[in-house]
Amino acid sequence: MRTYSPKPGEIERRWHVIDAADVVLGRLATHAATLLRGKHKPVFAPHVDTGDFVIIVNAGKVALTGNKRHTKVAYRHSGYPGGLKQIGYDELLTKRPERAVELAVKGMLPHNRLGRKLIRKLKVYPGAEHPHAAQQPVPYEIKQIAQ
Amino acid sequence: MARVKRAINAQKKRRTVLETASGYRGQRSRLYRKAKEQVLHSMQYAYRDRRDRKGDFRQLWITRINAGARANGLTYNRLIQGLRLAGVEVDRKILADLAVTDATAFAALVQVARAAVAGAGPTAEAA
């Protein structure tokens, strides 16, 4: 008997919508990463994208524990000498909350070509609205809520 | 003693190595010295990875069983515990295949495990 290996055409993809309001950022990201990779499906394979699409709404209301809202810093580099930019999460969460969520999920996906493909199935929106009603996304519930 | 000239054998040796190295990247498929070193390594990797493959597949089966078990409300850990208690000897390879191809049979096995875990006492409550 051969172990099943999914072909690119036969993967069934669903759409999930996650409400990020009052959910801790890292806990939100683990759920999103699991769905994007497809590790919740028995047909999972590490070399193929078997995952679903994930919509995250209310990214602006995501929670950070402890003092991280004031101490955690996101870095990026322009490539030029002295080109290291940094932005505190306090500012990032007000200006571009979707970026904060994307960064957290990206860090939990494989850092390779497949991971870069997986991240494209993640759609993050700062508010409660999303333009993917036509895909009929199913609400995905996260039980643990920040205090 | 007869004199040995190496031309034919040396050529043959180099040809075999270069043929084995065909498809390798850059100089490693074209220059004998680079190709020889890479072929030696490649054969070691292949030997090692034939053994690693057994573990790789077991890992994949466990991931798939876990996905199937969680869809039925049990973690992998509890499922295996329950199956052992119930004396079910279906191995991971078959369990993973059932999870993919025959969801109802897999769900039935999860039920067996759940009953066995619940019957084992309060220290082993179902997750």
Coordinates of C-alpha atoms in Angstrom, one line a residue, chain A residues 52-117:
Chain A
D52 CA -7.6 26.6 3.4
F53 CA -8.1 30.3 2.9
V54 CA -8.3 32.4 6.1
I55 CA -9.9 35.8 6.5
I56 CA -9.1 37.7 9.7
V57 CA -11.3 40.6 10.6
N58 CA -11.0 43.1 13.5
A59 CA -7.2 42.9 13.3
G60 CA -7.2 46.3 15.0
K61 CA -8.7 44.8 18.2
V62 CA -6.1 42.0 18.6
A63 CA -4.7 41.6 22.1
L64 CA -1.1 41.6 23.3
T65 CA -0.3 40.2 26.8
G66 CA 1.9 41.9 29.4
N67 CA 3.6 45.1 28.4
K68 CA 4.2 44.0 24.8
R69 CA 2.1 46.8 23.4
H70 CA 4.8 49.2 24.5
T71 CA 7.9 47.1 24.3
K72 CA 7.6 44.9 21.3
V73 CA 9.1 46.3 18.1
A74 CA 8.8 45.2 14.5
Y75 CA 12.0 45.6 12.4
R76 CA 12.5 45.7 8.6
H77 CA 15.5 46.5 6.5
S78 CA 15.6 48.5 3.3
G79 CA 18.8 46.9 2.1
Y80 CA 20.8 50.1 2.2
P81 CA 23.5 50.7 4.9
G82 CA 21.8 52.0 8.0
G83 CA 18.5 51.1 6.5
L84 CA 17.0 49.3 9.6
K85 CA 13.6 50.7 10.2
Q86 CA 11.7 50.0 13.4
I87 CA 8.2 50.6 14.6
G88 CA 6.7 49.9 18.0
Y89 CA 3.6 47.7 18.2
D90 CA 1.7 50.6 19.9
E91 CA 2.1 52.6 16.6
L92 CA 1.9 49.6 14.3
L93 CA -1.4 48.4 15.8
T94 CA -3.0 51.9 15.3
K95 CA -1.5 52.5 11.8
R96 CA -1.5 49.1 10.1
P97 CA -2.9 46.4 12.4
E98 CA -3.2 44.0 9.5
R99 CA 0.6 44.1 9.2
A100 CA 1.0 43.0 12.8
V101 CA -1.2 40.0 12.2
E102 CA 0.4 39.1 8.9
L103 CA 3.9 39.2 10.5
A104 CA 2.8 36.9 13.4
V105 CA 1.3 34.3 11.0
K106 CA 4.2 34.5 8.5
G107 CA 6.6 33.7 11.3
M108 CA 4.7 30.5 12.0
L109 CA 4.7 29.2 8.4
P110 CA 7.6 27.4 6.8
H111 CA 10.3 29.8 5.7
N112 CA 10.6 28.6 2.2
R113 CA 8.9 28.8 -1.2
L114 CA 5.9 26.9 -0.1
G115 CA 5.5 29.2 3.0
R116 CA 5.6 32.3 0.8
K117 CA 2.8 30.7 -1.3

